[in-house]
mmCIF file with all atom_site columns, C-alpha atoms and ligand atoms in Angstrom:
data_model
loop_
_atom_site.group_PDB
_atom_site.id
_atom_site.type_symbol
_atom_site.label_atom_id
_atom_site.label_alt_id
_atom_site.label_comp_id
_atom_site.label_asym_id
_atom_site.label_entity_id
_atom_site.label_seq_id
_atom_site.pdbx_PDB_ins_code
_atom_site.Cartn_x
_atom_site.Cartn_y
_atom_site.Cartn_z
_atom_site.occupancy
_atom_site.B_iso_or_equiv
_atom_site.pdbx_formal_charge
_atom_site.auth_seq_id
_atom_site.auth_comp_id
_atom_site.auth_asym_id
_atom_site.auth_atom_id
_atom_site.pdbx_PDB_model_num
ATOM   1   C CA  . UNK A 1 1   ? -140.226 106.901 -142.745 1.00 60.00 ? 1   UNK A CA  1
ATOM   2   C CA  . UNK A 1 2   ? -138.736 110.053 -143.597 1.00 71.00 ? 2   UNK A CA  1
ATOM   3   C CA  . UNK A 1 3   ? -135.069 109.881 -145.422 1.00 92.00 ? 3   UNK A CA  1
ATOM   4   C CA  . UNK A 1 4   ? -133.020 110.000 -141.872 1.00 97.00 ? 4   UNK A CA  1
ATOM   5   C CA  . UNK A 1 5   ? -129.333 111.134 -141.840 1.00 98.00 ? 5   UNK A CA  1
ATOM   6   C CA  . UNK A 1 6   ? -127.905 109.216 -139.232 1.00 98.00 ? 6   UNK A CA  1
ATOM   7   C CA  . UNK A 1 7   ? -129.839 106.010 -141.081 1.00 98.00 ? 7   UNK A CA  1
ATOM   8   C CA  . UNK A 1 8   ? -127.748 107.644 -144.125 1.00 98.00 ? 8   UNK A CA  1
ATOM   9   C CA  . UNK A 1 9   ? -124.524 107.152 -142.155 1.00 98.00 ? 9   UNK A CA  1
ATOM   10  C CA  . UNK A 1 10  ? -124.785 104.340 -140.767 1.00 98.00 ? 10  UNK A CA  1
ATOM   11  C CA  . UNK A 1 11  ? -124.874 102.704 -144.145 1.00 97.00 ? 11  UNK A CA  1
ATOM   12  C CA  . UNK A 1 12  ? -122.329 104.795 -145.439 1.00 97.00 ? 12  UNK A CA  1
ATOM   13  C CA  . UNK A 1 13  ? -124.168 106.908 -148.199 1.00 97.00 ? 13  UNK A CA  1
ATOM   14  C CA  . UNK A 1 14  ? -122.852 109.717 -146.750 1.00 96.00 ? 14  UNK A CA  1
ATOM   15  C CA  . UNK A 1 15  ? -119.606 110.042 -145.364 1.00 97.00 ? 15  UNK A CA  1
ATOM   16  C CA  . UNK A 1 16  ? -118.912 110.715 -141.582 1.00 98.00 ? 16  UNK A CA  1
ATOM   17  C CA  . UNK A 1 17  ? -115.695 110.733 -139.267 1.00 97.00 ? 17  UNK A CA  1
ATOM   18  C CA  . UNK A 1 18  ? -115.827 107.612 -138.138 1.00 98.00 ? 18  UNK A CA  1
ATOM   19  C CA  . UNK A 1 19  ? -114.616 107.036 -134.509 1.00 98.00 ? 19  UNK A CA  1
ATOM   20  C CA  . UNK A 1 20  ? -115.460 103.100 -133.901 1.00 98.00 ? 20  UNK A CA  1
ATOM   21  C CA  . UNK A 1 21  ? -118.099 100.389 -135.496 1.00 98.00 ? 21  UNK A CA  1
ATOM   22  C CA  . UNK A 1 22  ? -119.006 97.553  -134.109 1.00 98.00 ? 22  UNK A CA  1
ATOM   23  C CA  . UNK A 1 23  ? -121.916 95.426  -135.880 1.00 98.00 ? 23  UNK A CA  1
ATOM   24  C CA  . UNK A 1 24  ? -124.927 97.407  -134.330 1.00 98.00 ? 24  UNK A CA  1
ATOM   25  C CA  . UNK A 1 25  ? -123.326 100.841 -133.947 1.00 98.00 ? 25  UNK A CA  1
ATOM   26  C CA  . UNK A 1 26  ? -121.586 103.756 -134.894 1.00 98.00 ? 26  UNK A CA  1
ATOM   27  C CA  . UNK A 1 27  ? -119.707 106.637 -133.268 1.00 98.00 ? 27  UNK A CA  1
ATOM   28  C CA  . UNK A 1 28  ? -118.622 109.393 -135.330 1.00 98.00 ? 28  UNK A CA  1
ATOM   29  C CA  . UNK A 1 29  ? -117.872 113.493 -134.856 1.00 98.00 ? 29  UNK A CA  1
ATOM   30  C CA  . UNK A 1 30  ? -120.280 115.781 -134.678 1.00 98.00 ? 30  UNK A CA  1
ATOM   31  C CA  . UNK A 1 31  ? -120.344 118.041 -137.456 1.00 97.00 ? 31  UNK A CA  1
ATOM   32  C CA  . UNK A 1 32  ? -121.409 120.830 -135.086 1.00 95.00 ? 32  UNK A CA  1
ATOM   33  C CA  . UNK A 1 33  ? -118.900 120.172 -132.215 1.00 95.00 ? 33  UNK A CA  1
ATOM   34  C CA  . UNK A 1 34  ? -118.882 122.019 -128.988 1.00 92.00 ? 34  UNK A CA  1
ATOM   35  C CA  . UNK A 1 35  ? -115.743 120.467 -128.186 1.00 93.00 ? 35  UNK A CA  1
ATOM   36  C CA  . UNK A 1 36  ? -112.599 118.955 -129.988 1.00 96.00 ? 36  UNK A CA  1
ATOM   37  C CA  . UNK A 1 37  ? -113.793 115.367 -129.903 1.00 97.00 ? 37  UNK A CA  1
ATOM   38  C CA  . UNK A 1 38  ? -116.852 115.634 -129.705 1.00 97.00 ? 38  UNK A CA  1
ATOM   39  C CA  . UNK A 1 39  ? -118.478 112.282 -130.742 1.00 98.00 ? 39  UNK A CA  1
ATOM   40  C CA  . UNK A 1 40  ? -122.166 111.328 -131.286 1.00 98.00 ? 40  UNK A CA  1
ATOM   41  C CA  . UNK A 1 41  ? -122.334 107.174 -130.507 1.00 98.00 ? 41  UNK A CA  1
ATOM   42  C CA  . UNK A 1 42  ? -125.775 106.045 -133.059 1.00 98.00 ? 42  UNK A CA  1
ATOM   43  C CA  . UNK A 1 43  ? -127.524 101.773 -132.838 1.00 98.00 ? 43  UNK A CA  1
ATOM   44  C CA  . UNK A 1 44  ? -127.327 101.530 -137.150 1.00 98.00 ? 44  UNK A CA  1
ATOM   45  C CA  . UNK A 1 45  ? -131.133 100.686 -137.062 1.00 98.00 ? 45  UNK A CA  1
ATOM   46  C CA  . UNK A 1 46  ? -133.597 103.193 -136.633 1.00 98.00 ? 46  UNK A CA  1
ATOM   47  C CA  . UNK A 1 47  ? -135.263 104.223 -133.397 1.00 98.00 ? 47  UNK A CA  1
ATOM   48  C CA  . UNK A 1 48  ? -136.173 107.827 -132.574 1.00 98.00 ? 48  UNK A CA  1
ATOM   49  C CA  . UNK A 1 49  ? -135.276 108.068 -128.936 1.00 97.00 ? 49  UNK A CA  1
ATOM   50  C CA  . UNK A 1 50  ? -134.821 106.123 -125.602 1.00 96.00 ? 50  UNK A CA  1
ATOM   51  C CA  . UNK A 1 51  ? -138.648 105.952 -125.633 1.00 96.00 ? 51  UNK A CA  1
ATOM   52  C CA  . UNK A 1 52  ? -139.100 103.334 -128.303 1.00 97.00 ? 52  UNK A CA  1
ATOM   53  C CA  . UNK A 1 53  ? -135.124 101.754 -128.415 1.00 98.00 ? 53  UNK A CA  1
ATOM   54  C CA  . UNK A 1 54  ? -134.986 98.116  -127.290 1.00 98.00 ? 54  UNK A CA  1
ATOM   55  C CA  . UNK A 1 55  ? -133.264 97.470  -124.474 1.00 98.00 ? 55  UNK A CA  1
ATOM   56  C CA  . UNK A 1 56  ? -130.414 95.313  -125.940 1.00 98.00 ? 56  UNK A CA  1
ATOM   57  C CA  . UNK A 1 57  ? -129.539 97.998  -128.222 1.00 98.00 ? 57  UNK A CA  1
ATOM   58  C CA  . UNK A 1 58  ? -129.091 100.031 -125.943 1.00 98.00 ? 58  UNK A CA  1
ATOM   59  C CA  . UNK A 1 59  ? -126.666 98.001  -124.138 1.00 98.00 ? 59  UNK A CA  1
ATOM   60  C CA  . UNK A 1 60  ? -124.766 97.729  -127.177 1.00 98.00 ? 60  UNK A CA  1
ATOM   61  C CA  . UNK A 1 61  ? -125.083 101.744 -127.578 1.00 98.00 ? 61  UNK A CA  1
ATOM   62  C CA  . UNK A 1 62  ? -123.686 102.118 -124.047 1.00 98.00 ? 62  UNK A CA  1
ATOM   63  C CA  . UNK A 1 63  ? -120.865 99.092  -124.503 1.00 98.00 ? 63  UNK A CA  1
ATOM   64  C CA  . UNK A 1 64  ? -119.681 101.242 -127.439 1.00 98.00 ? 64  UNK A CA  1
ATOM   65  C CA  . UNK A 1 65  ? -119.766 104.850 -125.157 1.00 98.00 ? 65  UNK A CA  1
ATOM   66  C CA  . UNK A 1 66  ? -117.725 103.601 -122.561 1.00 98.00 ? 66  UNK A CA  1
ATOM   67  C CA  . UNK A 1 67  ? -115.274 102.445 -125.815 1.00 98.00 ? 67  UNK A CA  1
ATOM   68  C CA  . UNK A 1 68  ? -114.617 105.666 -127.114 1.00 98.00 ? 68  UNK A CA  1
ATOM   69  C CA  . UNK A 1 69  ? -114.204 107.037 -123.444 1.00 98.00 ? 69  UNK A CA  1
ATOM   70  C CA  . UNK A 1 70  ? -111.586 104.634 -122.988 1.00 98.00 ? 70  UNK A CA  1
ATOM   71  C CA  . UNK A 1 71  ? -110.184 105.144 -126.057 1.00 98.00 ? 71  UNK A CA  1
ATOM   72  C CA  . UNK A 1 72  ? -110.371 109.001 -125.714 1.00 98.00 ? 72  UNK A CA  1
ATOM   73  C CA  . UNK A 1 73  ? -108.397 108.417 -122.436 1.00 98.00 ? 73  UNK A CA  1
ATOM   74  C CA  . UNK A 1 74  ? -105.778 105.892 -123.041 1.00 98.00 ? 74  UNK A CA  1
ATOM   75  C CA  . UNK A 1 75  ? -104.762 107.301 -126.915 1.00 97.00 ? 75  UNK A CA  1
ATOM   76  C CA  . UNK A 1 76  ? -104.913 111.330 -125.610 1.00 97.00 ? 76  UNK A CA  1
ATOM   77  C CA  . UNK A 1 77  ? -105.395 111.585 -122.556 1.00 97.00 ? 77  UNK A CA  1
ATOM   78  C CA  . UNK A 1 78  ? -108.792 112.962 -121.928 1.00 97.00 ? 78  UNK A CA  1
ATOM   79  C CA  . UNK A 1 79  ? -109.655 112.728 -118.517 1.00 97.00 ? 79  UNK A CA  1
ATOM   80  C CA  . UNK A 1 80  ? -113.048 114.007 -118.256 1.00 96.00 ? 80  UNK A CA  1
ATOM   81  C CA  . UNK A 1 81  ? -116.819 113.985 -120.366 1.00 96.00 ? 81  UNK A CA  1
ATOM   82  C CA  . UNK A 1 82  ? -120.052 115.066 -120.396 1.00 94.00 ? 82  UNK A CA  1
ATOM   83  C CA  . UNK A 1 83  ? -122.742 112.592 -121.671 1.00 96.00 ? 83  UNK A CA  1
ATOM   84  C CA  . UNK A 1 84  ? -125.829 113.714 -123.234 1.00 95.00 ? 84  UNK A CA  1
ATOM   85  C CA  . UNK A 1 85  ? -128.925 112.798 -125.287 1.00 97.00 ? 85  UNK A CA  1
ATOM   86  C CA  . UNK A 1 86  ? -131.857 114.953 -126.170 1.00 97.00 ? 86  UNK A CA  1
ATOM   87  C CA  . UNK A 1 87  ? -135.176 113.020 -126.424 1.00 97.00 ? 87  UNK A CA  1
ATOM   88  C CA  . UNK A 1 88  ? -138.410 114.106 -128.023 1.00 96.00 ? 88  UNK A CA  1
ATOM   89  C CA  . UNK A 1 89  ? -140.126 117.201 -128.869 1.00 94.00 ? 89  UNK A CA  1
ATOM   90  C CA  . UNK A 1 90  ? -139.906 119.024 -125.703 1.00 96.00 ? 90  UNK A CA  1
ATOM   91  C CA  . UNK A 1 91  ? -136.041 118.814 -125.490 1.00 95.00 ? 91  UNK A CA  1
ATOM   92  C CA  . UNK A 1 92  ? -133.247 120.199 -128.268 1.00 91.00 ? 92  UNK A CA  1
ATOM   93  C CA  . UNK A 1 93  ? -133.615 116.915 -130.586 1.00 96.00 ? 93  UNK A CA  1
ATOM   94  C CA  . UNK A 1 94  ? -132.444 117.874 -133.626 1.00 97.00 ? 94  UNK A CA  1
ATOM   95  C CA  . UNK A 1 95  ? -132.065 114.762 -135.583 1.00 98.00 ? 95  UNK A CA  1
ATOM   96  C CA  . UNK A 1 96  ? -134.946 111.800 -134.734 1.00 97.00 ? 96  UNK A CA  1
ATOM   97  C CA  . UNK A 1 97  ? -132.259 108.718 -134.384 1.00 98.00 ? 97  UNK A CA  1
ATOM   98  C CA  . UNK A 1 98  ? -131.257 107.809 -131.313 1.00 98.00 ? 98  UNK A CA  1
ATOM   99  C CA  . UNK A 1 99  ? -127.955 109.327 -130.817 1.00 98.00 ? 99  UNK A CA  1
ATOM   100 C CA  . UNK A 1 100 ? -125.599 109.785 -127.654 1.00 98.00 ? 100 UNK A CA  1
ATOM   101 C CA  . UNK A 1 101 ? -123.400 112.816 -127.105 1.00 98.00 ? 101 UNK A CA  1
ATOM   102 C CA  . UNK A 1 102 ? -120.144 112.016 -125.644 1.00 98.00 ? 102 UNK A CA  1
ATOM   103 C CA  . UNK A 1 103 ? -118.612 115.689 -125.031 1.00 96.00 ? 103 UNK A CA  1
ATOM   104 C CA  . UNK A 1 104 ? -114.623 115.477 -123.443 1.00 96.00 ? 104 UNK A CA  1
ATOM   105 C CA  . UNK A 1 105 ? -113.823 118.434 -121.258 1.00 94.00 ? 105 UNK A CA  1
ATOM   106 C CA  . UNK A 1 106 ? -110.765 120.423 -121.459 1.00 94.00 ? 106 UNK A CA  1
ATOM   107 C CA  . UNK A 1 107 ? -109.478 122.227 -118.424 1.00 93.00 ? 107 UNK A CA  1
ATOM   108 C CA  . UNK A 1 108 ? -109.923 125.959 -119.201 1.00 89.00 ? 108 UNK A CA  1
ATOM   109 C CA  . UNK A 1 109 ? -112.911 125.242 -121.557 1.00 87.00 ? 109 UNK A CA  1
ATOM   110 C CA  . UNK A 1 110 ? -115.002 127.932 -121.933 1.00 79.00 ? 110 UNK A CA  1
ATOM   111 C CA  . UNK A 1 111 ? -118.458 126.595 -121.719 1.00 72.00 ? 111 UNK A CA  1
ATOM   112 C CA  . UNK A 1 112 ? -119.401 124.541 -118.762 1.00 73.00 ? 112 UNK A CA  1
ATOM   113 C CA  . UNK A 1 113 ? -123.321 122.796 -119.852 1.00 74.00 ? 113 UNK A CA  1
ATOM   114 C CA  . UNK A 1 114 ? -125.552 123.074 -116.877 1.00 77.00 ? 114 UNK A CA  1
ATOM   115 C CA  . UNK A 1 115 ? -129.389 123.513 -116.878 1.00 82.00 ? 115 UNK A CA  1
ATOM   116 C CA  . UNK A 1 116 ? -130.778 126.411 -114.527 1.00 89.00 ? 116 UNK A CA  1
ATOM   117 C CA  . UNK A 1 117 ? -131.727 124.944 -110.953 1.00 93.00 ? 117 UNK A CA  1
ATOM   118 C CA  . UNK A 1 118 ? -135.641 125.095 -110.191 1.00 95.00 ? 118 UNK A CA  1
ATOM   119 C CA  . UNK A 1 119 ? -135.716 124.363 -106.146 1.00 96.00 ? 119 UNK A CA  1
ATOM   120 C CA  . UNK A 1 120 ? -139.383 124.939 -105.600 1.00 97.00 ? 120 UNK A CA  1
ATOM   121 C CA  . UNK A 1 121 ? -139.796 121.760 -107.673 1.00 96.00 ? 121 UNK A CA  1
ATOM   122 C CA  . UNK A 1 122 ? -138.802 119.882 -104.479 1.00 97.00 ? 122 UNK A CA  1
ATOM   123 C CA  . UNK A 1 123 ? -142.070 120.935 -102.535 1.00 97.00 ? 123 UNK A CA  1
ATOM   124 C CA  . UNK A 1 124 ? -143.826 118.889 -104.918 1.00 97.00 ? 124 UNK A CA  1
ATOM   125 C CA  . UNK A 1 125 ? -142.129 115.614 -104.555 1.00 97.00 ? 125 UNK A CA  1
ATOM   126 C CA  . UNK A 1 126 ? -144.626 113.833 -102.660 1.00 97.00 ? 126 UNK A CA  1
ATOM   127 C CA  . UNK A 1 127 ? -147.490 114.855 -105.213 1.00 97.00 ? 127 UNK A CA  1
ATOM   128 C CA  . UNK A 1 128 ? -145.242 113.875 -107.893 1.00 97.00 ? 128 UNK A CA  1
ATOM   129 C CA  . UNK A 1 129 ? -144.276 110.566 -106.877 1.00 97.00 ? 129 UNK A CA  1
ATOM   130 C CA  . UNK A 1 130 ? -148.067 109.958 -105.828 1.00 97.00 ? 130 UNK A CA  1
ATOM   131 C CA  . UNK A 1 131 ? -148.762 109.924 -109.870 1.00 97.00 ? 131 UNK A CA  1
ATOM   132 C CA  . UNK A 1 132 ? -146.684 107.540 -110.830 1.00 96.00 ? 132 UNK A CA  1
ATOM   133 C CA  . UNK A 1 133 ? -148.188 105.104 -107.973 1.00 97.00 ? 133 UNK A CA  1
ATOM   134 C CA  . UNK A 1 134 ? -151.963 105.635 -108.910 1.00 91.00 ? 134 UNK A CA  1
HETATM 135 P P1  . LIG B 2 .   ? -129.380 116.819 -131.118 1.00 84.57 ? 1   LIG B P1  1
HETATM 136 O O1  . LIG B 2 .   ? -129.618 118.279 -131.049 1.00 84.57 ? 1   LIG B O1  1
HETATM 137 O O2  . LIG B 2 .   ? -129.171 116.184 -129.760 1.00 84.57 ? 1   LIG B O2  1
HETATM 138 O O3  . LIG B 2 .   ? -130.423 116.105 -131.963 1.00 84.57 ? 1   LIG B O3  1
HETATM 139 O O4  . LIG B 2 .   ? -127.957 116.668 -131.859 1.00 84.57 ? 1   LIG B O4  1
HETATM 140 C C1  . LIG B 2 .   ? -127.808 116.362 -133.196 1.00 84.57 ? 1   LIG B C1  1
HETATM 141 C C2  . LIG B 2 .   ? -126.332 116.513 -133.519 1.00 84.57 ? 1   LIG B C2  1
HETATM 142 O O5  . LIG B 2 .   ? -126.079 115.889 -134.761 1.00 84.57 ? 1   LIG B O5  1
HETATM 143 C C3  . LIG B 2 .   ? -125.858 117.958 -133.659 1.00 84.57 ? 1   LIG B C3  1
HETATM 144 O O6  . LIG B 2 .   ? -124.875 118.214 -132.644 1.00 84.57 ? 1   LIG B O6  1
HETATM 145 C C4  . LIG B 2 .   ? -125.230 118.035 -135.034 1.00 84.57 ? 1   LIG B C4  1
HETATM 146 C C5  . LIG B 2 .   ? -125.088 116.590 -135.445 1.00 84.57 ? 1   LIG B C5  1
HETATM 147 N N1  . LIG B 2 .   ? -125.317 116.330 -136.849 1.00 84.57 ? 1   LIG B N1  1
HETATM 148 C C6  . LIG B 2 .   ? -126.440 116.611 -137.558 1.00 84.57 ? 1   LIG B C6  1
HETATM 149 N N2  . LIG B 2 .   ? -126.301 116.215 -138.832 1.00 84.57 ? 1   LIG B N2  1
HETATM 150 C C7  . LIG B 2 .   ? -125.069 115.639 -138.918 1.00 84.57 ? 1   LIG B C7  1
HETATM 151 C C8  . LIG B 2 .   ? -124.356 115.059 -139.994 1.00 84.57 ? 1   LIG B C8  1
HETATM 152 O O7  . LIG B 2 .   ? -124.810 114.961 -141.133 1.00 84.57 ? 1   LIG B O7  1
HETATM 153 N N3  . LIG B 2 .   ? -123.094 114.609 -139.720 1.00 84.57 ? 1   LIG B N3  1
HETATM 154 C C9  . LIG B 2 .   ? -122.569 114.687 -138.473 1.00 84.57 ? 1   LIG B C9  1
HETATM 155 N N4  . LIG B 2 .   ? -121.326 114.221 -138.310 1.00 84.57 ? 1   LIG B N4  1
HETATM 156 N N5  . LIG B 2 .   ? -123.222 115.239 -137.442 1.00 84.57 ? 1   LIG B N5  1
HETATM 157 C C10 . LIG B 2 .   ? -124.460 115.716 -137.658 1.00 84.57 ? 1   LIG B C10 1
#
């Protein structure tokens, strides 16, 4: 495997701002934040996405995201989120370790993330569900 970052962080070689640790995971700040808080939430082993990531982990990935939320909320206040994670080479994954974006939202923030709409999807529903059957 290639040398991976968030592998590097994890294990401390390189220094991060850490949020919370628990045995299997890490959240620390983004060092390209959209958002004053914005916190990346990382299992310390090594899977590339939510394709290969075993489902315990995950559990402990998502135990530790609702952590920080509620640490966010109860320490300053933060009432509100956006959650994201980019997954394989069709989306905007940057680094190849699984990694959850936990973005807080301000009122009066000036970007609001949301994907253009594509309604004529819908028409193909039935054709679409009819391949994951066969
Ligand atoms: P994504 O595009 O979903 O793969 O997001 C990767 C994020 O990781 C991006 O917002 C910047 C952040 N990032 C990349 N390298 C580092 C690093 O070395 N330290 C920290 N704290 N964040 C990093």
């Amino acid at each position: 495997m290639e040398a991976c970052i968030f592998c590097s962080i994890a294990n401390k070689q390189i220094p991060s701002a850490i949020v919370r640790e628990s045995e299997t995971c890490l959240a620390f700040l983004d060092n390209s934040p959209n958002a004053a808080y914005h916190t990346l939430i990382i299992p310390k082993a090594h899977y590339e996405n939510m394709i290969d990531v075993p489902l315990p982990v995950l559990q402990d990935v998502t135990e530790m995201m609702h952590q920080v939320c509620q640490l966010y909320s109860q320490k300053i206040g933060i009432d509100s989120f956006q959650f994201f994670n980019n997954a394989g080479p069709h989306s905007a994954q940057s680094v190849l370790h699984l990694h959850f974006h936990v973005l807080p939202r301000y009122q009066g923030d000036p970007i609001k993330f949301s994907a253009p709409r594509m309604p004529d999807l819908v028409k193909q529903y039935p054709e679409m569900l009819a391949r994951l059957r066969a």
